[in-house]
Coordinates of C-alpha atoms in Angstrom, one line a residue:
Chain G
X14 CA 10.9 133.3 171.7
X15 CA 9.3 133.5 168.8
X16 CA 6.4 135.6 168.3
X17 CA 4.3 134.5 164.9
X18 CA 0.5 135.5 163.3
X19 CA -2.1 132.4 163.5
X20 CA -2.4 132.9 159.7
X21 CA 1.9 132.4 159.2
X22 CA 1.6 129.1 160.7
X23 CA -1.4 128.1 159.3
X24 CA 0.8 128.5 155.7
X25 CA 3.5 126.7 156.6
X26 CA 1.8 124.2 157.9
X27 CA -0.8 124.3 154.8
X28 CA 2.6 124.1 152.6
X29 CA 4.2 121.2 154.6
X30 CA 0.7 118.8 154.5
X31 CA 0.9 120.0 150.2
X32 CA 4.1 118.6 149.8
X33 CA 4.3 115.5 151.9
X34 CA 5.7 112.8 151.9
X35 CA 8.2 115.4 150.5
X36 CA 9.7 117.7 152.8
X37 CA 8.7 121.7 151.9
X38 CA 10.5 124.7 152.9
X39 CA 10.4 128.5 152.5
X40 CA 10.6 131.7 154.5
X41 CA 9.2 134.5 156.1
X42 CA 10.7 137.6 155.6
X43 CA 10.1 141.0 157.6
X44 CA 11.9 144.4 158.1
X45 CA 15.8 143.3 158.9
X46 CA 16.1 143.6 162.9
X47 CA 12.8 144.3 163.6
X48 CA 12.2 140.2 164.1
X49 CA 8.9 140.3 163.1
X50 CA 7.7 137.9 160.6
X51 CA 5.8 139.5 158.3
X52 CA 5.7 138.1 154.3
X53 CA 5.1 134.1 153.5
X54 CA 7.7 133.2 150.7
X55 CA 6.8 129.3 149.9
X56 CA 10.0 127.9 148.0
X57 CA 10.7 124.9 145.8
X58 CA 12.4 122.4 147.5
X59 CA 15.1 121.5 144.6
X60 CA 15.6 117.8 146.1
X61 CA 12.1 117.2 145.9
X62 CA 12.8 114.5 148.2
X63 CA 11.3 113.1 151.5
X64 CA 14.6 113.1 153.7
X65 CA 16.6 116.4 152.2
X66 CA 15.7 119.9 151.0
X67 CA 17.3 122.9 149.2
X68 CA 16.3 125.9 147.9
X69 CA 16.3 126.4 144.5
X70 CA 19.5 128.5 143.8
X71 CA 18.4 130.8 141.0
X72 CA 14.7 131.3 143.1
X73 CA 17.0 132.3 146.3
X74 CA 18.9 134.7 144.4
X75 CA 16.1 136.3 143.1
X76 CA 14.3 136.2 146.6
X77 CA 17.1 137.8 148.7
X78 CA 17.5 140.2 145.7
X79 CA 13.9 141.4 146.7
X80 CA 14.4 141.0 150.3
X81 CA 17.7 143.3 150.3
X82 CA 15.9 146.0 148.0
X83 CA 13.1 146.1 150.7
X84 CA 15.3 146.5 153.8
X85 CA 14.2 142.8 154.8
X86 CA 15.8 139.5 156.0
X87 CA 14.6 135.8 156.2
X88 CA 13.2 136.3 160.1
X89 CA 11.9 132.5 160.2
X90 CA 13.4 129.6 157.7
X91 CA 10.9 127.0 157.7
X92 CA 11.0 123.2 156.5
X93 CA 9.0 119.9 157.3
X94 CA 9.8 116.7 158.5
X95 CA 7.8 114.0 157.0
X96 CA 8.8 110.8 159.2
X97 CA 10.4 112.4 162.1
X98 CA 9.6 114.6 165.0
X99 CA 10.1 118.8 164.5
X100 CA 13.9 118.8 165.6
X101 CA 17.0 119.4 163.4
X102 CA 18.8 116.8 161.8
X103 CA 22.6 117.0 162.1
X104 CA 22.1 118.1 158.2
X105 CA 20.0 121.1 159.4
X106 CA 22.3 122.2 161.9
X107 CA 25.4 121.7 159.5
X108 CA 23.5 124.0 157.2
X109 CA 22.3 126.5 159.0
X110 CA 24.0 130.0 158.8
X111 CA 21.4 132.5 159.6
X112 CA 22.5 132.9 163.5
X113 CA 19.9 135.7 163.9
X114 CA 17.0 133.3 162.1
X115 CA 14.5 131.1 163.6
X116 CA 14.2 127.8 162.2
X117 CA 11.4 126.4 162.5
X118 CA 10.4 122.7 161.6
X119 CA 7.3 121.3 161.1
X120 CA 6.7 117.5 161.3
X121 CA 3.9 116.0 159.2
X122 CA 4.8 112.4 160.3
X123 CA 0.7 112.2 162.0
X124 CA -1.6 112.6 158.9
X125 CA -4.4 114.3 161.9
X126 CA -2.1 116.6 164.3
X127 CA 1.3 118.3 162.9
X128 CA 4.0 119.6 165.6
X129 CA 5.8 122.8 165.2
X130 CA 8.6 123.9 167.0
X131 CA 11.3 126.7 166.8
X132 CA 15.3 127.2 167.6
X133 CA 18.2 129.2 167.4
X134 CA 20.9 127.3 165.3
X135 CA 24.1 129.2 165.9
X136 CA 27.7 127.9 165.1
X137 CA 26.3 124.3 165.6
X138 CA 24.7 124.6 169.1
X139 CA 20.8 124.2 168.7
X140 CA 18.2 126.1 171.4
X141 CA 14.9 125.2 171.1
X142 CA 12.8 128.3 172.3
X143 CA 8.7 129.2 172.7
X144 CA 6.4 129.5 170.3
X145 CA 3.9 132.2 170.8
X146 CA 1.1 132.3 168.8
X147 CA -0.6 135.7 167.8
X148 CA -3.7 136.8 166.1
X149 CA -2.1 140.4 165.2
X150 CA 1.4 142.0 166.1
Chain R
X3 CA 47.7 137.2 130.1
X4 CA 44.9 139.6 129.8
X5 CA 44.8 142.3 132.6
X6 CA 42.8 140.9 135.8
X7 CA 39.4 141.6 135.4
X8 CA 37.9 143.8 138.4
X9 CA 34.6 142.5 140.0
X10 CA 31.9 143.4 142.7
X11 CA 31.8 140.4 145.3
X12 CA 28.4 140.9 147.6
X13 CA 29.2 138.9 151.3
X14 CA 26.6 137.6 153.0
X15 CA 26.2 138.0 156.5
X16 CA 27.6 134.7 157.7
X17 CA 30.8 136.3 156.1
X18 CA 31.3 140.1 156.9
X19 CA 32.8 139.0 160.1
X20 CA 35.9 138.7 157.4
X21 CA 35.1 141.7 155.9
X22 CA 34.7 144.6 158.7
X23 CA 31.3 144.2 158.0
X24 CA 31.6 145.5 154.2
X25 CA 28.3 144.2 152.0
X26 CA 30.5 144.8 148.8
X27 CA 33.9 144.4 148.2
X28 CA 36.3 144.3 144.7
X29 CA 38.8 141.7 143.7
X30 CA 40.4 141.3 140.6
X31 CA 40.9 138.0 138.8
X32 CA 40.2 136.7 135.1
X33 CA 38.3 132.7 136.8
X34 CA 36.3 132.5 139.9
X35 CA 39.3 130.7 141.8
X36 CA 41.5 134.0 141.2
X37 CA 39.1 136.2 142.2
X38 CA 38.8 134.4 145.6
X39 CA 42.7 134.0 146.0
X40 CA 42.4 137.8 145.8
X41 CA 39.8 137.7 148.7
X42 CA 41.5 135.8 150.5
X43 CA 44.8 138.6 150.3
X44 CA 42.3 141.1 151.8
X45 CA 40.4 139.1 154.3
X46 CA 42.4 136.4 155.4
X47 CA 40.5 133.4 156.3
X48 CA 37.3 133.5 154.4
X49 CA 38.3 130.9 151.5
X50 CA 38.1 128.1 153.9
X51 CA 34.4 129.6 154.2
X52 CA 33.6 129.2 150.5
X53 CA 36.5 126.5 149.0
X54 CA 36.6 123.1 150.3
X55 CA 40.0 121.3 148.6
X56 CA 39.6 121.9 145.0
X57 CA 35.7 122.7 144.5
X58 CA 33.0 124.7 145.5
X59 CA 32.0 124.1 149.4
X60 CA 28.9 122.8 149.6
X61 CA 27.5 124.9 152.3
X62 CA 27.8 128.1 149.7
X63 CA 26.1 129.1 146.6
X64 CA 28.3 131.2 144.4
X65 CA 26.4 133.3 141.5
X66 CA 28.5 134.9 138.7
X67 CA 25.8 137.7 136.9
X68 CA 22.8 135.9 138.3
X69 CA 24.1 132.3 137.1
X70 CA 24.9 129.4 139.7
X71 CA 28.4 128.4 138.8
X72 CA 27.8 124.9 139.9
X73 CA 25.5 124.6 136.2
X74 CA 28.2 127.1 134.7
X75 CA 32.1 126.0 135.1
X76 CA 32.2 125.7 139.1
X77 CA 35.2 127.6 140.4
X78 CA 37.1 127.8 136.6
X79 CA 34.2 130.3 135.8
X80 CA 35.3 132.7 133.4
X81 CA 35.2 136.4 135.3
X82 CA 34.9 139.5 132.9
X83 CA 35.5 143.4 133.9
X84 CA 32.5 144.5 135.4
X85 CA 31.0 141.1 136.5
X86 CA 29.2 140.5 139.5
X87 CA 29.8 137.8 141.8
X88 CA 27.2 136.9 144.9
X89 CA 28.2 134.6 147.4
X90 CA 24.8 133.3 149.4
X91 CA 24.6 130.5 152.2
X92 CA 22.7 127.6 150.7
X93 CA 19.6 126.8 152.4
X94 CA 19.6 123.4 152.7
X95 CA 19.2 120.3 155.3
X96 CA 17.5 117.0 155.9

């Protein structure tokens, strides 16, 4: 389950509806174990490209960097969908290697109602799990 | 031949399963490639986690003092005493 402020989502979804038709990504960083998201990090999407995202190298070095010095760890990786329903590509899942991160994928695809949706991607095998939505932690 | 140089290699955490869990390690090596043969002496099995045949695996970002050695000599990097090397997942899908 993930457990998320109203005001998270609102930015990720706020960042995805920015960059469509492109696909936009970031991620949320808190205190490592505690999985609580806590800090919005938008990030470029170097692709820039409606079917494909990657981090900027140089801006990921610099943002773990940060997140190490604080004691933190990406606790949700987020990206859109722009066409497609909120599930991961067989890209996503060959990419992912943050077992204890939730991945959570926005689709953009309705210009009037966005779906968002969160899973567990560990060595290939993806679990979709609840959403809970939370004013405050 | 020079001496090898001696690095600092930070692991990421899809990795310290190859490493008892160490963030930092030292190898030696005067490229990139030589300084993960080394790696690979001391934690057998992680090069197939980072090399795929000849080049860089595309699933790994590997940073030489802050610079992406895809934009800076890919795995024929020149490596200097004292360097730092950073090994990161890439964040990356469709």
């Amino acid at each position: 389950m993930l457990t998320i402020r109203a005001d998270l989502v609102d930015a990720m979804v706020s960042h995805a509806r920015a960059d469509h038709p492109d696909e936009a990504c970031g991620v949320i960083a808190g205190p490592e174990g505690s999985d609580r998201p806590e800090r919005f990090i938008a990030m470029l999407n170097a692709e820039r490209s409606p079917t494909f995202y990657r981090f900027d190298s140089g801006e990921q070095l610099k943002v773990w960097r940060s997140l190490e010095d604080t004691g933190d760890a990406p606790i949700v990786i987020y990206h859109s969908h722009t066409a497609t329903e909120a599930y991961p590509s067989r890209t996503d899942i060959s990419y992912a290697s943050e077992p204890d991160a939730h991945y959570v994928l926005v689709s953009t695809r309705d210009p009037d109602d966005h779906e968002l949706r969160s899973y567990r991607i560990v060595d290939g095998v993806v679990t979709e799990e609840p959403v809970s939505i939370v004013e405050k932690y | 031949m020079p001496d090898p140089a001696t690095v600092t290699v930070s692991i990421p955490t899809i990795l310290r399963t190859h490493t008892g869990g160490e963030k930092r390690v030292s190898a030696v090596g005067n490229t990139l490639a030589a300084v993960i043969d080394d790696l690979e002496v001391n934690f057998s099995g992680i090069t197939e986690r980072i090399v795929d045949g000849d080049k860089l695996h595309r699933f790994v970002n590997i940073y030489v003092n802050d610079e992406d050695v895809r934009f800076s000599g890919g795995l024929q990097t020149q490596i200097s005493d004292g360097d730092s090397v950073t090994i990161l997942p890439a964040v990356a899908g469709g």
